[in-house]
XYZ file of C-alpha atoms in Angstrom:
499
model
C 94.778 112.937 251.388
C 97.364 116.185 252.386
C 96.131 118.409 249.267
C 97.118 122.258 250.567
C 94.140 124.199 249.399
C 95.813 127.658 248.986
C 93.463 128.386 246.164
C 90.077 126.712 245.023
C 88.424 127.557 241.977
C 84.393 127.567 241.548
C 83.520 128.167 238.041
C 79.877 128.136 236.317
C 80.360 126.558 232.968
C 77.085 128.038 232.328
C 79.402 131.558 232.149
C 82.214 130.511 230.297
C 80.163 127.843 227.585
C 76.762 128.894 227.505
C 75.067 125.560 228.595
C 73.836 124.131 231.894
C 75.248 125.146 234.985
C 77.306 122.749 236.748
C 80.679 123.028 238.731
C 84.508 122.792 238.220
C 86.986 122.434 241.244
C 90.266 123.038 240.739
C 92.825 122.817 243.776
C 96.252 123.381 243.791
C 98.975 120.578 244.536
C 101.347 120.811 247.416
C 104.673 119.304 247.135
C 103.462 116.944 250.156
C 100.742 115.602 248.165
C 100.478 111.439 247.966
C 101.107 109.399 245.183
C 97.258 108.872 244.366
C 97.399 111.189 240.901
C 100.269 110.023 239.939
C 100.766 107.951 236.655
C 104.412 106.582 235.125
C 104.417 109.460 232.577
C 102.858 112.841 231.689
C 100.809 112.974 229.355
C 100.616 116.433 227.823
C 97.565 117.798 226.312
C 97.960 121.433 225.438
C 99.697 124.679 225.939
C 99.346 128.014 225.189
C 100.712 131.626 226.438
C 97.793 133.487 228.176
C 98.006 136.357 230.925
C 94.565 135.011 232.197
C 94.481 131.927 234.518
C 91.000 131.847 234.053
C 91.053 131.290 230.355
C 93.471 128.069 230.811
C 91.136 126.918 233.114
C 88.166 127.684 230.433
C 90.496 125.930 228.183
C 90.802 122.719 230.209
C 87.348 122.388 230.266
C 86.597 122.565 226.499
C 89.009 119.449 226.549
C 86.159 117.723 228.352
C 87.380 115.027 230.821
C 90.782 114.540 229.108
C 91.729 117.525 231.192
C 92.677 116.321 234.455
C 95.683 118.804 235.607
C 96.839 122.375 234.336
C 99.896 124.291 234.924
C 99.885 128.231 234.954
C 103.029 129.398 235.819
C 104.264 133.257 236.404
C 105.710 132.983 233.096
C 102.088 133.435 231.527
C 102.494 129.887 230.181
C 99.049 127.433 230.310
C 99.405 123.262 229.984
C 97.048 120.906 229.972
C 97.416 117.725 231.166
C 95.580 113.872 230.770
C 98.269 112.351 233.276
C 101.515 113.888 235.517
C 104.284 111.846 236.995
C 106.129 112.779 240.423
C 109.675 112.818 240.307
C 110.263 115.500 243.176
C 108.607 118.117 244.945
C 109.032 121.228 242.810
C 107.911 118.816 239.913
C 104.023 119.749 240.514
C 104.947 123.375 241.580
C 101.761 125.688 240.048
C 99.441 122.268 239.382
C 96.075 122.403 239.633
C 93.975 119.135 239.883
C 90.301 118.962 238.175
C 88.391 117.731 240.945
C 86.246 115.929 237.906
C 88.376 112.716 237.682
C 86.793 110.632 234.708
C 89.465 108.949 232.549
C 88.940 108.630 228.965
C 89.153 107.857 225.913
C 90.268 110.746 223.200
C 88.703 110.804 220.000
C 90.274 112.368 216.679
C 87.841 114.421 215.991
C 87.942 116.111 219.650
C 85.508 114.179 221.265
C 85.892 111.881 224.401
C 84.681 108.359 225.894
C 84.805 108.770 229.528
C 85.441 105.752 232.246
C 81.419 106.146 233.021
C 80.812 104.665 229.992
C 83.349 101.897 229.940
C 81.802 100.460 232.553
C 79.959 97.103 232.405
C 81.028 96.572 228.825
C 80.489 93.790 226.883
C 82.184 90.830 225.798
C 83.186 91.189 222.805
C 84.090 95.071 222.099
C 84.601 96.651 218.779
C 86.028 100.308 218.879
C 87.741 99.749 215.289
C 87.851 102.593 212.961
C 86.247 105.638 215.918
C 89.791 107.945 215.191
C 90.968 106.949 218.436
C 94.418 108.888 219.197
C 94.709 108.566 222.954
C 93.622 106.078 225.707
C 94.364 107.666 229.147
C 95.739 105.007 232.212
C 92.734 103.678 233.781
C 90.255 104.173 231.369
C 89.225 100.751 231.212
C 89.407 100.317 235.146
C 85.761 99.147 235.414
C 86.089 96.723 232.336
C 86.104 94.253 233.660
C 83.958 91.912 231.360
C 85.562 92.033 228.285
C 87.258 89.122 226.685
C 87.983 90.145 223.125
C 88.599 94.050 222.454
C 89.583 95.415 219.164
C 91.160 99.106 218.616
C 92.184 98.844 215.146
C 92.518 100.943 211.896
C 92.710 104.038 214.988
C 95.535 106.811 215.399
C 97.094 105.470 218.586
C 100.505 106.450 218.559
C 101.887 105.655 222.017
C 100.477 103.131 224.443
C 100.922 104.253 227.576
C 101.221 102.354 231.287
C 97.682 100.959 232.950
C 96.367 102.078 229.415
C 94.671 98.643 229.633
C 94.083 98.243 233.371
C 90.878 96.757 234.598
C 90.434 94.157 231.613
C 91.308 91.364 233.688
C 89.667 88.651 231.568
C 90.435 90.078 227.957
C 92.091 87.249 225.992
C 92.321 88.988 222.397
C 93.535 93.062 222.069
C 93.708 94.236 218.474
C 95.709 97.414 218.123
C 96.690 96.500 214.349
C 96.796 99.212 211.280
C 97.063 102.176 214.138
C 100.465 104.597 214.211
C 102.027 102.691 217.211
C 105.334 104.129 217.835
C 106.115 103.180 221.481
C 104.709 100.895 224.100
C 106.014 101.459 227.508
C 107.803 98.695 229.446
C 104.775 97.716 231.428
C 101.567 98.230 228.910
C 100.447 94.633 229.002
C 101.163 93.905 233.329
C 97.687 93.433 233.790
C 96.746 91.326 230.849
C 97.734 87.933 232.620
C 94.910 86.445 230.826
C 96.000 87.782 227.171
C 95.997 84.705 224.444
C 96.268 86.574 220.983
C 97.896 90.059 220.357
C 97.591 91.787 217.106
C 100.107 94.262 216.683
C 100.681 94.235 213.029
C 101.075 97.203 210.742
C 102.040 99.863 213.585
C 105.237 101.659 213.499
C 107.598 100.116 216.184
C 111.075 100.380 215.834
C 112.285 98.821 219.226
C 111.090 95.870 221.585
C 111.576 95.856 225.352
C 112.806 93.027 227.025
C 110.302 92.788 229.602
C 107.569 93.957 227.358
C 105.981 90.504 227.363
C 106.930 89.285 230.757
C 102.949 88.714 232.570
C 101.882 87.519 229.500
C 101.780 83.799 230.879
C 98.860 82.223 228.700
C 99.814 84.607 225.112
C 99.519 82.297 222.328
C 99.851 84.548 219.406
C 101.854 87.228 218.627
C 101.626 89.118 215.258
C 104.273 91.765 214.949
C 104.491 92.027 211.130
C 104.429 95.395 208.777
C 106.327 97.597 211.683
C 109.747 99.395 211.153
C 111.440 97.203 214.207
C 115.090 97.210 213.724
C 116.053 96.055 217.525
C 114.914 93.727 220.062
C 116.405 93.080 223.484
C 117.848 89.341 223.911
C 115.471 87.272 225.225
C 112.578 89.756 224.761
C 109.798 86.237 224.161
C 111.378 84.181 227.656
C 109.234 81.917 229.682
C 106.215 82.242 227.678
C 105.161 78.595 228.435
C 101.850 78.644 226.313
C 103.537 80.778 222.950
C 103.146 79.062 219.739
C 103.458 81.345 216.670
C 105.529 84.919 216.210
C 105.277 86.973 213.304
C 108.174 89.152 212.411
C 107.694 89.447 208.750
C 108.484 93.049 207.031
C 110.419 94.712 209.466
C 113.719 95.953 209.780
C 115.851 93.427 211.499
C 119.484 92.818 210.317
C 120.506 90.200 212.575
C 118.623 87.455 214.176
C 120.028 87.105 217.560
C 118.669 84.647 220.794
C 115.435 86.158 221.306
C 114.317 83.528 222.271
C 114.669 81.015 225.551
C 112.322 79.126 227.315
C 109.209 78.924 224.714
C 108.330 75.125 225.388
C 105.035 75.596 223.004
C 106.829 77.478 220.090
C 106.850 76.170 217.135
C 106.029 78.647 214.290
C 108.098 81.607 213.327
C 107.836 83.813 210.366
C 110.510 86.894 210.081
C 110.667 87.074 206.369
C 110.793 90.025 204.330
C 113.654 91.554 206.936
C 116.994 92.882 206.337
C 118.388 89.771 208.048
C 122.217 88.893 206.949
C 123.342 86.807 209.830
C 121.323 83.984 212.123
C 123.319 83.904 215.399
C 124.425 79.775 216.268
C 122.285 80.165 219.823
C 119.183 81.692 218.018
C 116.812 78.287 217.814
C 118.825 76.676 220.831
C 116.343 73.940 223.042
C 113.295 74.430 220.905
C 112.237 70.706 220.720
C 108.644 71.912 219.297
C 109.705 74.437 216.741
C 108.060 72.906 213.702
C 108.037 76.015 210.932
C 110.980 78.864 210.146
C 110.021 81.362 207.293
C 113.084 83.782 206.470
C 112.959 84.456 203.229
C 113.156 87.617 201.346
C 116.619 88.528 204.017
C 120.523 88.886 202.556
C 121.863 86.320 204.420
C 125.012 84.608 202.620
C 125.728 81.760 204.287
C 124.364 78.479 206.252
C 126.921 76.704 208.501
C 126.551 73.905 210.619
C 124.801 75.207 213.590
C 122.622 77.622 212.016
C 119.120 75.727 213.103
C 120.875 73.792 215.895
C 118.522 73.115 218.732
C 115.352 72.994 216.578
C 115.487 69.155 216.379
C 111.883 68.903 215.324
C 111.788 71.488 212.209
C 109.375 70.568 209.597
C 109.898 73.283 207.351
C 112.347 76.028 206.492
C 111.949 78.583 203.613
C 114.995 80.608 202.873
C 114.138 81.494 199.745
C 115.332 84.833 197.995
C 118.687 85.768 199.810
C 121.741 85.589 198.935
C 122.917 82.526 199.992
C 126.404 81.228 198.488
C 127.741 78.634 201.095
C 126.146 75.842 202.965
C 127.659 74.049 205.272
C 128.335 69.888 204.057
C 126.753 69.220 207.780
C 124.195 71.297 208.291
C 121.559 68.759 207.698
C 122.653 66.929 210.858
C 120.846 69.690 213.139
C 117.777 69.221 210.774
C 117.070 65.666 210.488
C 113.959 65.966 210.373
C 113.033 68.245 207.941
C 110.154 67.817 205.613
C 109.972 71.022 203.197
C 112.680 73.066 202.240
C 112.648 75.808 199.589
C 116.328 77.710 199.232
C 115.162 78.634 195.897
C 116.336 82.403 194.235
C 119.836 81.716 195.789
C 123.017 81.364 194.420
C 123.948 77.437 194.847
C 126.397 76.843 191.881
C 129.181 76.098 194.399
C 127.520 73.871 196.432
C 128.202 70.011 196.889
C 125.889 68.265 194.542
C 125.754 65.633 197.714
C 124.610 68.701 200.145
C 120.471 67.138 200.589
C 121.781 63.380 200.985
C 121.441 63.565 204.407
C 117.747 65.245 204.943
C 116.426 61.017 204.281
C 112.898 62.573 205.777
C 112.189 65.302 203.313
C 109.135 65.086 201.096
C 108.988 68.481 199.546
C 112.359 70.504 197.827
C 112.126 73.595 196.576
C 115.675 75.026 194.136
C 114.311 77.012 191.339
C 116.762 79.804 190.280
C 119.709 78.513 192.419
C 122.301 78.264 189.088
C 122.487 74.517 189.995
C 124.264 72.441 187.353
C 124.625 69.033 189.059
C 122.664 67.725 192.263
C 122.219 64.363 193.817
C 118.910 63.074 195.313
C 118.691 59.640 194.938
C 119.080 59.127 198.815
C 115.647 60.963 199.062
C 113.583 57.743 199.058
C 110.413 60.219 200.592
C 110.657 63.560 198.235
C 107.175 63.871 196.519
C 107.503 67.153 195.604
C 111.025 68.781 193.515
C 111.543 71.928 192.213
C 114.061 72.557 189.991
C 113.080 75.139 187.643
C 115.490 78.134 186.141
C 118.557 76.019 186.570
C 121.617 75.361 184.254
C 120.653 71.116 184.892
C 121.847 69.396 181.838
C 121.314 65.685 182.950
C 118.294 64.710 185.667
C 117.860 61.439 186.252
C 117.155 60.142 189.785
C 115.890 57.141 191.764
C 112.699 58.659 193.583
C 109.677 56.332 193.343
C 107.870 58.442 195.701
C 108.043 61.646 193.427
C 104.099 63.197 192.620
C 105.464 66.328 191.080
C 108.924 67.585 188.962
C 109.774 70.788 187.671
C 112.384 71.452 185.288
C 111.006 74.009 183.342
C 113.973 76.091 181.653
C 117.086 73.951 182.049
C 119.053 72.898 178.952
C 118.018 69.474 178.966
C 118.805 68.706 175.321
C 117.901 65.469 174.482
C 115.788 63.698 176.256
C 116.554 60.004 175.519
C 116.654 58.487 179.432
C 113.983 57.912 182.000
C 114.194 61.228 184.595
C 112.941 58.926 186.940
C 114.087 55.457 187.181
C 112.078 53.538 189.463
C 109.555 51.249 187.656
C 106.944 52.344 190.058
C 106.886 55.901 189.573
C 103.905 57.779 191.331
C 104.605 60.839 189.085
C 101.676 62.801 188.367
C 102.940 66.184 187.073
C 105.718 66.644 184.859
C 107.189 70.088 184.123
C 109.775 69.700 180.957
C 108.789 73.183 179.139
C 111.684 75.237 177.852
C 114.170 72.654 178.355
C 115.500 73.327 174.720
C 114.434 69.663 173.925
C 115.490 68.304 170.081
C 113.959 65.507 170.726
C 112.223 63.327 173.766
C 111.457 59.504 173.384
C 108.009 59.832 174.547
C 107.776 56.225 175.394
C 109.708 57.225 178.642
C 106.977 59.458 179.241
C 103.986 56.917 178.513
C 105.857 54.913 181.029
C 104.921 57.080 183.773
C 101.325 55.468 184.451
C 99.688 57.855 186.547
C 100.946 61.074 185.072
C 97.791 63.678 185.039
C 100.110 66.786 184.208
C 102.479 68.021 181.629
C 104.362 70.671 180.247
C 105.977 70.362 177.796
C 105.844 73.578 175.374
C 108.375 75.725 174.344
C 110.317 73.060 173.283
C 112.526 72.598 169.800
C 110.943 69.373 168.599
C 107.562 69.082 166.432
C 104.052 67.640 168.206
C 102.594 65.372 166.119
C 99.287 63.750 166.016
C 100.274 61.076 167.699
C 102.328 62.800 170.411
C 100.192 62.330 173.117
C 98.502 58.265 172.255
C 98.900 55.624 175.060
C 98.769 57.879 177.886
C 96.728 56.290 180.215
C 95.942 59.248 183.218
C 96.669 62.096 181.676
C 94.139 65.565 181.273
C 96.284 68.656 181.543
C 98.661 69.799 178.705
C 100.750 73.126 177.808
C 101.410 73.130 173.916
C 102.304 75.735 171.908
C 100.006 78.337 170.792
C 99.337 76.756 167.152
C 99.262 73.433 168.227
C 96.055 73.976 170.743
C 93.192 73.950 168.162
C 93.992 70.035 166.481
C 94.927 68.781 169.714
C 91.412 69.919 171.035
C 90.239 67.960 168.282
C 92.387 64.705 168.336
C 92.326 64.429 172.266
C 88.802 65.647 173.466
C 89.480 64.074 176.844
C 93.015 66.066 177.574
C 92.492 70.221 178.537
C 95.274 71.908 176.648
C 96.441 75.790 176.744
C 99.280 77.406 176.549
C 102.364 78.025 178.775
């Protein structure tokens, strides 16, 4: 090691702090010095204006082992370092290194974890909730026991290169509900064993593409509750063992091909965004992808090749935007679908024939779409329907395999034809409340042999005694208000209450 020793420093710290003696070396850096100090970044500590180079180097040492360089210049100018990069020569003109290397940890309220005690750790290591702010490269260089290590609800704010190096075998880091504004390029290199990542609630604005690139066996990656508003193409590539990403509540506005080579994926959740356009190659070759959540975005339209490639999807939920046009084919790229919910959209200019197609899906979710007409009968598998807060005058549909309908607020009017008309009907619950009903031939109703469930207040017809004789399954009512107290009475067996 070439270090030019123009000037050593022996201090007592028994002078300068008043407790037992021991010694500080501090030797200055020549521009020929190797790259052994050197880290990615610097990582500044302090600074202050003194006259005194001895008081910056008594202030480096009340800084405990986070003080590993310090700069005094001629301009009467002291800073403290945890870390210093080499770029050239003059770079580490008037640095002194502290002799008494250990890396830390820094604590918010000033005090330190040192690498001498992260060695020979356990397992399983909880440092949640210690006011963490800073973990210095290397700290964790002798860690190398841990599996599962969990730094949230700190004050990290930057994570910085080898932060992590040394936990070979961790398979679960927890940095959630910290301040997390930046992780540099390389932060998880040496985490080629990393399964689960919890990165949720942080502050991120912007995803590297290579960010993830070692991360071979990740499984997990939770990303929601940030302020991310970019990510590089392709940032989650050749992650051969990822299954779910979590995106929800953050900032994105369009949802471009992040995506490519994720054999395993098949969950992703990037709700609550700003989202108004899904790029044609975004879910291209994904034969696993089971489960898309994006709802709660402003995107206006579906075409035909919005989900192409995701062959396998099992569930979409593009609820709450502000959809307006879907595409008469785009149920060719999603054949088979199971559960769809596009409900709190505006659908009044659809095709009523848009869903004829999806011949696999079991659960359909439209409440609040403005829907006047719609066409299901080629859904011989739906068991579950939504169709509540509509402008549906006229339901009445061929699905024997229906268990629950909901057409709560629509203008039915009079209900004087079966809504289902399959004689085998394995409706359970029945949602008709608010349907500004004059009058419903409950026989239609009785019909419906293993119905458990029904609403059916708010209606403009009268309940009479006899209303709810020759049901044969049913145990769950919503009346109104008055009517609860007789019908108590008269049907001891039903539970009624009010809507």
């Amino acid at each position: 090691m070439k270090l030019l020793k123009i000037i050593i420093f022996q201090i007592l710290t028994a002078v300068l702090l008043d407790v037992g003696a021991s010694t500080e070396w501090f030797t200055k850096l020549s521009p020929s010095v190797t790259d052994i100090f050197f880290n990615q970044n610097k990582i500044l500590i302090h600074e202050f204006s003194t006259q005194s180079k001895l008081k910056c180097i008594h202030k480096c040492i009340l800084f405990a082992s986070t003080c590993q360089f310090l700069q005094f210049t001629n301009r009467s100018k002291c800073t403290i370092y945890n870390s210093i990069q080499k770029e050239n020569p003059f770079e580490i003109e008037d640095f002194y290194l502290r002799e008494k290397k250990l890396v830390k940890i820094r604590f918010l309220n000033g005090s330190f974890m040192d690498r001498i005690q992260l060695i020979n750790l356990p397992e399983v290591l909880n440092l949640s909730r210690n006011g963490i702010n800073l973990i210095a490269p290397f700290a964790f260089a002798g860690s190398n026991k841990t599996t599962i290590l969990n730094l949230s609800c700190n004050n990290l704010t930057i994570i910085y290169s080898k932060s992590f190096y040394g936990l070979i075998y961790l398979k679960t880091l927890n940095l959630s509900f910290n301040q997390i504004s930046r992780l540099e390029s390389d932060v998880f290199k040496d985490l080629s064993l990393l399964a689960f990542l919890d990165l949720r609630y942080n502050s991120l604005k912007f995803l590297n593409g290579n960010i993830f690139d070692n991360l071979q066996l990740l499984q997990d990656i939770n990303l929601e509750f940030n302020q991310i508003d970019s990510i590089e193409r392709y940032t989650f590539k050749n992650l051969n063992k990822l299954e779910k990403i979590i995106l929800n509540n953050n900032c994105l506005k369009v949802l471009e091909p992040l995506f490519h080579n994720l054999i395993s994926f098949t969950f992703l959740d990037v709700s609550s965004n700003q989202i108004r356009f899904v790029h044609n190659y975004t879910f291209m070759s994904f034969q696993k992808l089971a489960e898309i959540l994006i709802s709660s975005n402003q995107i206006f339209e579906i075409n035909s090749e919005t989900f192409k490639g995701a062959q396998s999807l099992k569930k979409i939920d593009v609820s709450v935007n502000k959809i307006q046009k879907v595409d008469a084919n785009f149920s060719m790229n999603v054949a088979s679908l199971k559960q769809l919910d596009m409900s709190k959209n505006n659908l009044s200019f659809i095709s009523p024939d848009i869903f004829i197609q999806l011949v696999n899906l079991e659960s359909l979710r439209l409440d609040s779409c403005n829907i006047k007409v719609i066409n299901l009968n080629s859904l011989v598998k739906l068991k579950y329907l939504f169709l509540r807060n509509n402008f549906i005058n006229f339901f009445s549909q061929n699905l024997s395999s229906l268990i629950e309908l909901r057409l709560t607020y629509n203008p039915l009017g009079n209900l004087t034809y079966p809504l289902i008309t399959s004689q085998n009907s394995a409706l359970t619950t029945l949602g008709i409340s608010y349907c500004q009903l004059n009058y419903i031939d409950l026989n239609i109703l009785r019909n419906f042999a293993n119905l458990k469930i029904l609403n059916i207040a708010g209606n403009l017809f009268t309940l009479n005694n006899d209303t709810f004789y020759g049901f044969k399954s049913l145990t769950v009512v919503s009346v109104p208000k008055e009517d609860i107290t007789r019908f108590k009475i008269i049907y001891p067996n039903i539970t009624f209450f009010i809507f």
